[in-house]
Coordinates of C-alpha atoms in Angstrom, one line a residue:
X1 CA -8.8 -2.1 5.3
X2 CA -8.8 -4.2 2.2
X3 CA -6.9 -2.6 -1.0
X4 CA -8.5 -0.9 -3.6
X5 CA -8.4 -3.3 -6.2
X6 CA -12.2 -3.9 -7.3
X7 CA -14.8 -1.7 -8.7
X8 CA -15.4 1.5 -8.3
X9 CA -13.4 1.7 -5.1
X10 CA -10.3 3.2 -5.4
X11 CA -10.0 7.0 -6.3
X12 CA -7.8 8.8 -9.3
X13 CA -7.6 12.3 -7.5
X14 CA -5.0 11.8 -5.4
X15 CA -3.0 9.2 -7.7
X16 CA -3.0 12.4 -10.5
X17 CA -2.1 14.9 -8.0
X18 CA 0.5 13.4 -6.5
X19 CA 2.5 11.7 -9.5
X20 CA 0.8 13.5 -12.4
X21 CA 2.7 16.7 -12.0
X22 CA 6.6 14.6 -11.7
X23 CA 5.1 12.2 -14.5
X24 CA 4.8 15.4 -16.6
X25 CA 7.6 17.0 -16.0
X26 CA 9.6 13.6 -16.7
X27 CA 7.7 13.0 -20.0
X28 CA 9.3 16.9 -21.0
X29 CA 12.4 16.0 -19.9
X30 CA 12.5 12.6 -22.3
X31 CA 10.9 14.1 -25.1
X32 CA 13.3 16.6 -25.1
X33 CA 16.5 14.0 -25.1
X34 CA 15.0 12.1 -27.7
X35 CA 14.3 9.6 -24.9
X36 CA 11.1 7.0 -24.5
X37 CA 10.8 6.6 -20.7
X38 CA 10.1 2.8 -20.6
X39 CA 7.4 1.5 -17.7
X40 CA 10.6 0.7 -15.2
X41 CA 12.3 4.3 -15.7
X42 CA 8.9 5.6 -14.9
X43 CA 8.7 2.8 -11.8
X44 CA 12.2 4.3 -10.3
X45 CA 11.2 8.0 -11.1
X46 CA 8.2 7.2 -8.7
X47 CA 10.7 5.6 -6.3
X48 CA 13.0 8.7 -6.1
X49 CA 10.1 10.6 -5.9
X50 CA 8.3 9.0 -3.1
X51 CA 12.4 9.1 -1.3
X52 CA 12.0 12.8 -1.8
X53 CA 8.4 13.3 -0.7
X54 CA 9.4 11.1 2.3
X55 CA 12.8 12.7 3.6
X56 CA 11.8 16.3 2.8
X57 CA 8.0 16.2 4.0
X58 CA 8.5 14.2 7.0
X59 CA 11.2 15.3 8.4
X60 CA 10.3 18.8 8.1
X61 CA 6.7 17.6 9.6
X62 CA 8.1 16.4 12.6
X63 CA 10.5 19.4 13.2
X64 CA 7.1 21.4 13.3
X65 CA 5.8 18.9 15.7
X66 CA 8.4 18.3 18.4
X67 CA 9.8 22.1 19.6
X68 CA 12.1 21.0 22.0
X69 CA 15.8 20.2 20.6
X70 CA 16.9 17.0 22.3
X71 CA 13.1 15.2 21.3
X72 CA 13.7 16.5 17.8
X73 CA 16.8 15.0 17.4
X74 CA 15.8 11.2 18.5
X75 CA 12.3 11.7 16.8
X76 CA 14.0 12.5 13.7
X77 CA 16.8 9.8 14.2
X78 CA 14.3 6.9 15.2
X79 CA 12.2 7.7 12.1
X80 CA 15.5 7.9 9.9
X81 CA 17.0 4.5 11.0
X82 CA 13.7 2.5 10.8
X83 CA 13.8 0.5 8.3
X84 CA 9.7 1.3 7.4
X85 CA 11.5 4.7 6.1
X86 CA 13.4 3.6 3.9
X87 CA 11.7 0.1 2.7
X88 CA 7.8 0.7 2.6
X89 CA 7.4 4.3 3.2
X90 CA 9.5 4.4 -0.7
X91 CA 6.5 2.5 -2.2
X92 CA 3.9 3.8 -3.8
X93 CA 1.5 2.8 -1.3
X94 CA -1.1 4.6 -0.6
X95 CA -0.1 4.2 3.0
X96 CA 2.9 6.2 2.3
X97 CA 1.2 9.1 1.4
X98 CA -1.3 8.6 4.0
X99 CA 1.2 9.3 6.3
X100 CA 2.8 12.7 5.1
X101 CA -0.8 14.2 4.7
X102 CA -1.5 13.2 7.9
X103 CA 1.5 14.7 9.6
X104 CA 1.2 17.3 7.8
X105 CA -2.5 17.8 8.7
X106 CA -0.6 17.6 12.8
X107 CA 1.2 20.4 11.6
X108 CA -1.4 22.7 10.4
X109 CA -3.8 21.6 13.2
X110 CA -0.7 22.7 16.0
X111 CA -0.6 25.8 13.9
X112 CA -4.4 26.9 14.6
X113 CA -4.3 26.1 18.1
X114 CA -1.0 28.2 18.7
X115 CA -3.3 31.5 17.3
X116 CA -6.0 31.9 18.8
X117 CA -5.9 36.0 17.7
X118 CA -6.7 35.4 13.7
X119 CA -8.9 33.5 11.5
X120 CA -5.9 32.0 9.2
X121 CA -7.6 32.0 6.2
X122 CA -4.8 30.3 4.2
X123 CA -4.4 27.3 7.1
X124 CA -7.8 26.5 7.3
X125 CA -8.1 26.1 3.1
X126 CA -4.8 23.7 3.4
X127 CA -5.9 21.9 6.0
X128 CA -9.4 21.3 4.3
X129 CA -7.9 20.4 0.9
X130 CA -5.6 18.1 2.8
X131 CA -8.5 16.4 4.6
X132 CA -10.0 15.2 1.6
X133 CA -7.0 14.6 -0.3
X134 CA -6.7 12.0 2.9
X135 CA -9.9 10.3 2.9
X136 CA -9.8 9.7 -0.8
X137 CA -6.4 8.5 -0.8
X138 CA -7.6 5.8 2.3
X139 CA -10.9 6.2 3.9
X140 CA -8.7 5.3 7.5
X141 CA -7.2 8.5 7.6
X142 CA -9.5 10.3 10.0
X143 CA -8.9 7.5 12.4
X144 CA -5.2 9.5 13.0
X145 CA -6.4 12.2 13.7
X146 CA -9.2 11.9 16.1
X147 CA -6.9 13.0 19.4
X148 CA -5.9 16.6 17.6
X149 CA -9.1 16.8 16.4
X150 CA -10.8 16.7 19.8
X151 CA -8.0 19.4 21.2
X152 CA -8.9 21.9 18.2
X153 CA -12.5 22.2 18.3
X154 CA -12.1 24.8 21.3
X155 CA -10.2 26.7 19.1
X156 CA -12.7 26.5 16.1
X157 CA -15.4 27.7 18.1
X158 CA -13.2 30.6 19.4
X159 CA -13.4 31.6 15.7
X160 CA -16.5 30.0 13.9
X161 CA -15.4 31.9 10.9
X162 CA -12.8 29.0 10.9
X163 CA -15.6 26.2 10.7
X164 CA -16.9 27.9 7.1
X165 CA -14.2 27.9 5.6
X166 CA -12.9 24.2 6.2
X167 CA -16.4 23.1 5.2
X168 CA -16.6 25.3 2.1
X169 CA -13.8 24.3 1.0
X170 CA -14.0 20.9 1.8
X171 CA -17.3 20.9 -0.2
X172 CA -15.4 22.3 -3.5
X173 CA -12.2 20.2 -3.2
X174 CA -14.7 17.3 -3.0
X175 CA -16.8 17.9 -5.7
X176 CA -13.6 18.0 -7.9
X177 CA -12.6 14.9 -6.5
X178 CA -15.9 12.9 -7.6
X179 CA -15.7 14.6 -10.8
X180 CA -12.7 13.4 -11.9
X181 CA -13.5 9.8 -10.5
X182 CA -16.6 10.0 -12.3
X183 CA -15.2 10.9 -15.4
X184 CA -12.5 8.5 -15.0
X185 CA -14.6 5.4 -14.8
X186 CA -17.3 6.6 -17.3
X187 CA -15.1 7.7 -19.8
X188 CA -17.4 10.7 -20.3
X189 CA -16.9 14.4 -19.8
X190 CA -19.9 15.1 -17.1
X191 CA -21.6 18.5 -16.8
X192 CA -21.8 20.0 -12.7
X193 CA -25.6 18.6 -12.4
X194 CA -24.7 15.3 -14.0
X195 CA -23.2 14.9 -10.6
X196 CA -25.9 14.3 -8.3
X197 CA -27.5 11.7 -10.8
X198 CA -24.3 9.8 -11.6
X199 CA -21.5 10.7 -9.6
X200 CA -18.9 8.2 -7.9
X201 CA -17.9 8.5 -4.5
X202 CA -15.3 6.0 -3.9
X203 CA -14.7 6.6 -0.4
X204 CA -18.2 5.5 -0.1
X205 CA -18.0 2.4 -1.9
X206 CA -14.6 2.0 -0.4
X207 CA -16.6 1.7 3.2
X208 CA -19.3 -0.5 1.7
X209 CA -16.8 -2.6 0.0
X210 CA -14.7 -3.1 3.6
X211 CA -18.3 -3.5 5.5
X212 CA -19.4 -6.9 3.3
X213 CA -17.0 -9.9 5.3
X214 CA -16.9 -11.5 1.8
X215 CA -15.0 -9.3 0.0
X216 CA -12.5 -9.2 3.0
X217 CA -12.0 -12.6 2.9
X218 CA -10.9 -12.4 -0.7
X219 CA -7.7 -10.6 0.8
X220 CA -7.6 -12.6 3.8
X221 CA -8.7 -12.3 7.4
X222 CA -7.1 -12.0 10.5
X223 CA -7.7 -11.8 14.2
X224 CA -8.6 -8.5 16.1
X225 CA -5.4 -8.5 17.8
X226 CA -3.3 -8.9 14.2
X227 CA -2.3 -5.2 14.6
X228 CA -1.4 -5.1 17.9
X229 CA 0.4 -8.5 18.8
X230 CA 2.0 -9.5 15.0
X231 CA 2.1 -6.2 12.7
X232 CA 3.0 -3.4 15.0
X233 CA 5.7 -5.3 16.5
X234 CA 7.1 -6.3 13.5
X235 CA 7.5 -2.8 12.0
X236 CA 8.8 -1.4 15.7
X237 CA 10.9 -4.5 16.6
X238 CA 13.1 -3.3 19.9
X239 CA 11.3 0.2 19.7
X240 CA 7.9 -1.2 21.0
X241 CA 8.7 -1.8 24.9
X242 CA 9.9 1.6 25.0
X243 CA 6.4 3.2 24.1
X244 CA 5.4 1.9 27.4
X245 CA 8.4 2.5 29.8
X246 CA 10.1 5.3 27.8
X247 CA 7.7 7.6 26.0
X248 CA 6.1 11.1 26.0
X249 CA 1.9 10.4 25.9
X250 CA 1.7 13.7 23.7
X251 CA -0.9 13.9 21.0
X252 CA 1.7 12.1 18.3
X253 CA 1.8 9.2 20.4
X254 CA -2.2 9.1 21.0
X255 CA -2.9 9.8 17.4
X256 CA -0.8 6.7 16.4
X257 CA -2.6 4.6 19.1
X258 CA -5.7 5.9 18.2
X259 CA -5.5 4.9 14.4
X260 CA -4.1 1.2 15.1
X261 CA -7.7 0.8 17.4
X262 CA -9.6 1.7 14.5
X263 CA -8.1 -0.3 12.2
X264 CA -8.0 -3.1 14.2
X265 CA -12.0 -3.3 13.8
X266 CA -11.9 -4.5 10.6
X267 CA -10.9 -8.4 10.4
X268 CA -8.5 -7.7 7.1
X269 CA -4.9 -6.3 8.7
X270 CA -1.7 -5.8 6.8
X271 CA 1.0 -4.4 8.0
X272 CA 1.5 -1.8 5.5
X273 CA -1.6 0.1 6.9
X274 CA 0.3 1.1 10.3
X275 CA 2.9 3.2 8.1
X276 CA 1.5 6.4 9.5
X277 CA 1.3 5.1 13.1
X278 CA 5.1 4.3 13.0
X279 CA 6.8 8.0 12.4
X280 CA 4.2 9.3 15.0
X281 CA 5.2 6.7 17.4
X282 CA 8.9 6.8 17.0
X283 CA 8.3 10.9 17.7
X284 CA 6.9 9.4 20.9
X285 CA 9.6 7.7 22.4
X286 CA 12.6 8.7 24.7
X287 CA 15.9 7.5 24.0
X288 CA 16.9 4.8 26.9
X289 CA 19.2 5.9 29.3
X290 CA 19.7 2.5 30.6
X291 CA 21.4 -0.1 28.8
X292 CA 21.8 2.7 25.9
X293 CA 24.4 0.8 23.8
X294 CA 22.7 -2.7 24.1
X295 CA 19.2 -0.9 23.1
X296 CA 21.0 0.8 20.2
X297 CA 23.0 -2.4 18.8
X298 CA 19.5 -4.0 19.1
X299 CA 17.6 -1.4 17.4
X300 CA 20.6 -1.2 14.4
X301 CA 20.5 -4.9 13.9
X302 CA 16.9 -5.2 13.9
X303 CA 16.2 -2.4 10.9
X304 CA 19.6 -4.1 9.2
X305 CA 18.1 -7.3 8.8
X306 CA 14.5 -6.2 8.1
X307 CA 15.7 -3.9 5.8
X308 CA 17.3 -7.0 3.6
X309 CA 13.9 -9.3 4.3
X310 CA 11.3 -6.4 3.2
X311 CA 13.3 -4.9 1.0
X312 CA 15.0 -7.3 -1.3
X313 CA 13.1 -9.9 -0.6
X314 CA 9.4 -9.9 0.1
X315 CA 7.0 -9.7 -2.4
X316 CA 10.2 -9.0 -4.4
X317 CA 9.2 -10.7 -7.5
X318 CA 6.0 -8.7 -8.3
X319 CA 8.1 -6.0 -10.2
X320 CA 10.5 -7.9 -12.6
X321 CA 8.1 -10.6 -13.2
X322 CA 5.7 -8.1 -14.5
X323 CA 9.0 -6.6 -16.5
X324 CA 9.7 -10.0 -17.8
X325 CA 5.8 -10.6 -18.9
X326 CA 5.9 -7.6 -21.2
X327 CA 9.0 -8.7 -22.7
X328 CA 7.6 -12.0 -24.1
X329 CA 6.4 -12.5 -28.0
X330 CA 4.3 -15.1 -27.5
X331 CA 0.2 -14.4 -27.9
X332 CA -0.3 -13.6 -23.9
X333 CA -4.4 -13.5 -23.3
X334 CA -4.4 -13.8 -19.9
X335 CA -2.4 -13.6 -16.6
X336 CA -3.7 -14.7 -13.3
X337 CA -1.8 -14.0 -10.4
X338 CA -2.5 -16.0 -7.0
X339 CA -0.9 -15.2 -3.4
X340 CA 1.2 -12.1 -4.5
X341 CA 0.7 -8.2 -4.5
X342 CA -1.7 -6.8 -6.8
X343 CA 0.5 -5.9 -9.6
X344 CA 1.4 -3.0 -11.3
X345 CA -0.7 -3.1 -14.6
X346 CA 0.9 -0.3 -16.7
X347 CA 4.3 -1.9 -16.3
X348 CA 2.8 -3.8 -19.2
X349 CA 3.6 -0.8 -21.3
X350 CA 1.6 -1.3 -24.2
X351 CA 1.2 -5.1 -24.1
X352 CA -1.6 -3.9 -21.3
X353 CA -3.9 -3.4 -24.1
X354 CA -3.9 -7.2 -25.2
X355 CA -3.1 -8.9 -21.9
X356 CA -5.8 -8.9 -19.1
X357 CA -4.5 -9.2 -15.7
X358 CA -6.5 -11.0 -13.2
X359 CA -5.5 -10.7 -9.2
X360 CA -6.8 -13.6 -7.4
X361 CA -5.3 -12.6 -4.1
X362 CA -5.6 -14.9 -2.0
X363 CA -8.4 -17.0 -2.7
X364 CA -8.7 -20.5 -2.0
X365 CA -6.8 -23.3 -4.4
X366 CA -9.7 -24.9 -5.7
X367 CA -11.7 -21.4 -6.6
X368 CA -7.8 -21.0 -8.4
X369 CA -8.3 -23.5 -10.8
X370 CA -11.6 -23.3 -11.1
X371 CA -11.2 -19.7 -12.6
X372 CA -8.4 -20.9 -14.9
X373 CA -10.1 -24.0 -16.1
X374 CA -13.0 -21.3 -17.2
X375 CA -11.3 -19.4 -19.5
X376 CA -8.4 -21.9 -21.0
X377 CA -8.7 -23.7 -24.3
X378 CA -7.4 -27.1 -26.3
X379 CA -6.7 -28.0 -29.9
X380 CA -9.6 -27.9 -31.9
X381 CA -9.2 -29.1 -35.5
X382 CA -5.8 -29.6 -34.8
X383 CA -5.1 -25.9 -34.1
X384 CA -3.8 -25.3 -30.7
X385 CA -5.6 -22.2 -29.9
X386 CA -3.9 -22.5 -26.2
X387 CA -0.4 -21.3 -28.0
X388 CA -2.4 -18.2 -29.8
X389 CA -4.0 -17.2 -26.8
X390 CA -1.6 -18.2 -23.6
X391 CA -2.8 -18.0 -20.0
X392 CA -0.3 -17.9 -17.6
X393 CA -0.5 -18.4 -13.8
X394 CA 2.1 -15.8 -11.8
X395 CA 2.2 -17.4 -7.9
X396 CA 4.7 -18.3 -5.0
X397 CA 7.4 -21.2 -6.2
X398 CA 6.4 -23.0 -3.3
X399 CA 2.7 -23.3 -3.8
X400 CA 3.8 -25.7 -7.1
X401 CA 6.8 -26.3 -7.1
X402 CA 7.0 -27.4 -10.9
X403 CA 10.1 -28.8 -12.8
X404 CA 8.4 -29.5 -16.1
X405 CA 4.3 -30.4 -16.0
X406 CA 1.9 -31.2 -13.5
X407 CA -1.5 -32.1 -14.3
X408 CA -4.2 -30.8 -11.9
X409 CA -7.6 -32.3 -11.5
X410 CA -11.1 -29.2 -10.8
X411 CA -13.1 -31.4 -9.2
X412 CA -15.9 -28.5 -9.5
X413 CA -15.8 -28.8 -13.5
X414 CA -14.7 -32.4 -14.0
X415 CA -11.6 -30.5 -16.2
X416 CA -8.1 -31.4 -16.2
X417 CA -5.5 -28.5 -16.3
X418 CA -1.7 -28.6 -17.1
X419 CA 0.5 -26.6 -15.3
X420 CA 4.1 -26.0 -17.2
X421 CA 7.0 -24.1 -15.9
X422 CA 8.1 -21.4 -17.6
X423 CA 9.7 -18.8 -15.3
X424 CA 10.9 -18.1 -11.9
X425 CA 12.5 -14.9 -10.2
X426 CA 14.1 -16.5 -7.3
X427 CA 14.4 -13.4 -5.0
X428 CA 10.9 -13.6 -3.8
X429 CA 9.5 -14.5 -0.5
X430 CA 5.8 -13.9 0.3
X431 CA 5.5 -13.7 4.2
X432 CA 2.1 -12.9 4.1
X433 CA 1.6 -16.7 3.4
X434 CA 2.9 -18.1 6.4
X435 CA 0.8 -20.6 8.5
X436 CA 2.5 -21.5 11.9
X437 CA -0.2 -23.3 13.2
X438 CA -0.4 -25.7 9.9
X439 CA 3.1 -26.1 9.3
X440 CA 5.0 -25.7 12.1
X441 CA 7.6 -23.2 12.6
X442 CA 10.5 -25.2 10.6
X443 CA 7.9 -26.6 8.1
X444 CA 6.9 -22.7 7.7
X445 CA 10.2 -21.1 7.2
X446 CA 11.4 -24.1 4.4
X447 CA 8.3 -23.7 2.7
X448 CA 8.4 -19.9 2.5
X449 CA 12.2 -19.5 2.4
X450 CA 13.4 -22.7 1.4
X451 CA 11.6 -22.8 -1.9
X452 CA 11.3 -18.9 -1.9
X453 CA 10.8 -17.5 -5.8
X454 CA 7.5 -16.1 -8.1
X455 CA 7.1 -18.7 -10.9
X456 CA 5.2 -18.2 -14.1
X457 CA 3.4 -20.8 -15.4
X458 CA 1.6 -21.8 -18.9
X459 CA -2.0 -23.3 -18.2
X460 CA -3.2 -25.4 -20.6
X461 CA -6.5 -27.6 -21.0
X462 CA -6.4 -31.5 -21.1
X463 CA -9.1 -32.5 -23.7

């Protein structure tokens, strides 16, 4: 699915309930040293916390999950060594937290069908609140868990009594959850009936949003097949022939497969959104007994490398870019950012409330300039009001490739736009922007790697 990065999409409930409570607690713990925690210690807080979400929650997940010993022990060795564990799943993606909820949600589901003899009150409130924590986190979520939802309705209409409760509760976790959207995006405290006239359900408009092919070609379209031939291969490496010549067809492993076929019905596929398949498929598999040492020098090289690639290098630049943006003096209006991840906005700090960040994704270079050359300025009376007001382009080094100046021609507007260097973060590869079919393998990789780096650039307005 597309990200949540326009209108009324994306939802605040979980975002507050997941980091508000740590956010807190580090805000106390600054205040009390006589300490202001900066946008970057609050970026690595999150880091650390998402480390300590991931290897407590998960792992204990998966203990639940896999009974036998000898399983346990390669499930919970595969997950450790991937490299999605410790790159992607320490973001704080969505996706990652898609994926503990919905192990988690495994874990309470396995629970109910293991007693049959009592209602569970307290399971079927968790697993409720955890249902809709997940959908308005990602509106994908269900698609995990459509195999262990299937094996526990027989047990749900054993005890009916069950089927209330989730529901009620359900009902009341989700009315909370459109309240505080609501509120967030009017800016108005609402009263309970104000709710059916004006509430915001942004799982909704998430699904409309993902339904219209035009906004999904705004982040970029792919093949069918994207998940299952590029993406999932790429996040499995050696581990994927395995699934089909050395793996246990439980409800993990169908529950993973289930949720890439979902997702791979809508056309916009990032790798990112199978991070809850990958822990569920990894539980999956059986450690080879043939060829055991080759497999496992495979599988150690393949995470090593990956590891450096994902994690120090792609979309690398997004972060310190940002830092180095709220750093500057200079009158910063605007910054546009084309062909990167959407960026964190409150690492501003408070230059946020002067500078407005535009993400272009990944739209075509012509629409590019044509939104630049809308809002950029030249002297008038001899005042430059381009150095009062800067806008500044953030994109991949090699999509300019600018020394000094380049002058660029909008055909649409008739205007002519300068382009100036004025920083670049070298450690920055963007490998969602890789045409093979245009380029060519070695023109691909010395575009992309070659001249690898996130430049900033001042725009200015030929008059």
């Amino acid at each position: 699915m597309a990200s949540s990065r326009t209108g009324l999409i994306a939802s605040i409930f979980p975002l507050w309930l997941v980091y508000g409570p740590p956010l807190t607690v580090l805000k106390w713990i600054c205040d009390g040293a006589g300490y202001h925690a900066t946008p970057m210690v609050v970026f690595y807080a999150l880091r650390i916390l998402m480390f300590l979400l991931s290897f407590i929650l998960e792992d204990w997940a998966l203990y639940e999950l896999i009974p036998e010993k000898r399983e346990q022990s390669t499930a919970l060795l595969l997950v450790a060594s991937s490299y999605v564990t410790w790159t992607l799943q320490m973001h704080t993606f969505s996706n990652s937290i898609e994926t503990i909820v919905i192990l988690w949600c495994l874990v309470l589901m396995r629970r109910m069908m293991l007693d049959d003899e009592h209602t569970q009150v307290t399971l079927c409130i968790a697993l409720a609140f955890l249902g809709v924590l997940g959908v308005f986190n990602r509106i994908t979520f269900p698609a995990f868990l459509l195999a262990p939802a299937v094996q526990l309705v027989p047990h749900l209409i054993k005890r009916p009594f069950r089927i209330g409760i989730v529901l009620f509760t359900a009902m009341l976790v989700a009315v909370v959850a459109i309240a505080m959207d609501t509120e967030h995006y009017t800016v108005e405290r609402l009263r309970l009936r104000q709710l059916f006239s004006m509430g915001i359900i942004t799982p909704l408009n998430n699904f409309t949003y993902n339904l219209d092919p035009a906004n999904l070609a705004q982040h970029g379209v792919h093949p069918l097949w994207q998940h299952f031939v590029a993406n999932l291969p790429q996040l499995l490496g050696p581990a994927l022939p395995l699934l089909f010549v050395s793996s246990k067809k439980g409800t993990l492993f169908w529950s993973g497969l289930n949720g890439i076929a979902v997702l791979s019905c809508f056309r916009h596929q990032e790798p990112r959104f199978l991070l809850p398949a990958v822990p569920l498929l990894l539980a999956s598999i059986k450690w080879p007994t043939r060829y055991a040492r080759l497999w496992t020098c495979t599988w150690v090289l393949f995470n090593v490398l990956a590891a450096m690639v994902f994690g120090r290098y792609h979309q690398a630049g997004v972060v310190p870019v940002q830092s180095w943006l709220a750093q500057q003096e200079v009158g910063i209006s605007q910054v546009f950012w084309w062909k990167t991840y959407s960026p964190p906005r409150w690492l501003l700090g408070e230059a946020s409330k002067s500078i407005n960040t535009t993400d272009l994704m990944g739209m075509p270079r012509e629409s590019m300039y044509e939104q630049l050359a809308a809002v950029t300025t030249c002297e008038v009376n001899g005042i430059d009001l381009a150095k009062q007001n800067r806008v500044l382009l953030v994109a991949p080094t090699n999509t300019h490739n600018l020394d000094e100046k380049q002058q660029v021609k909008v055909s649409a507007s008739d205007k002519t736009l300068t382009l100036e260097h004025a920083h670049t973060y070298r450690r920055h590869i963007g490998l969602d922007d890789m045409d093979w079919s245009e380029d060519g393998i070695w023109g691909t990789l010395q575009r992309v790697v070659g001249m690898r780096g996130l430049s900033v650039y001042h725009v200015d307005q030929e008059c």
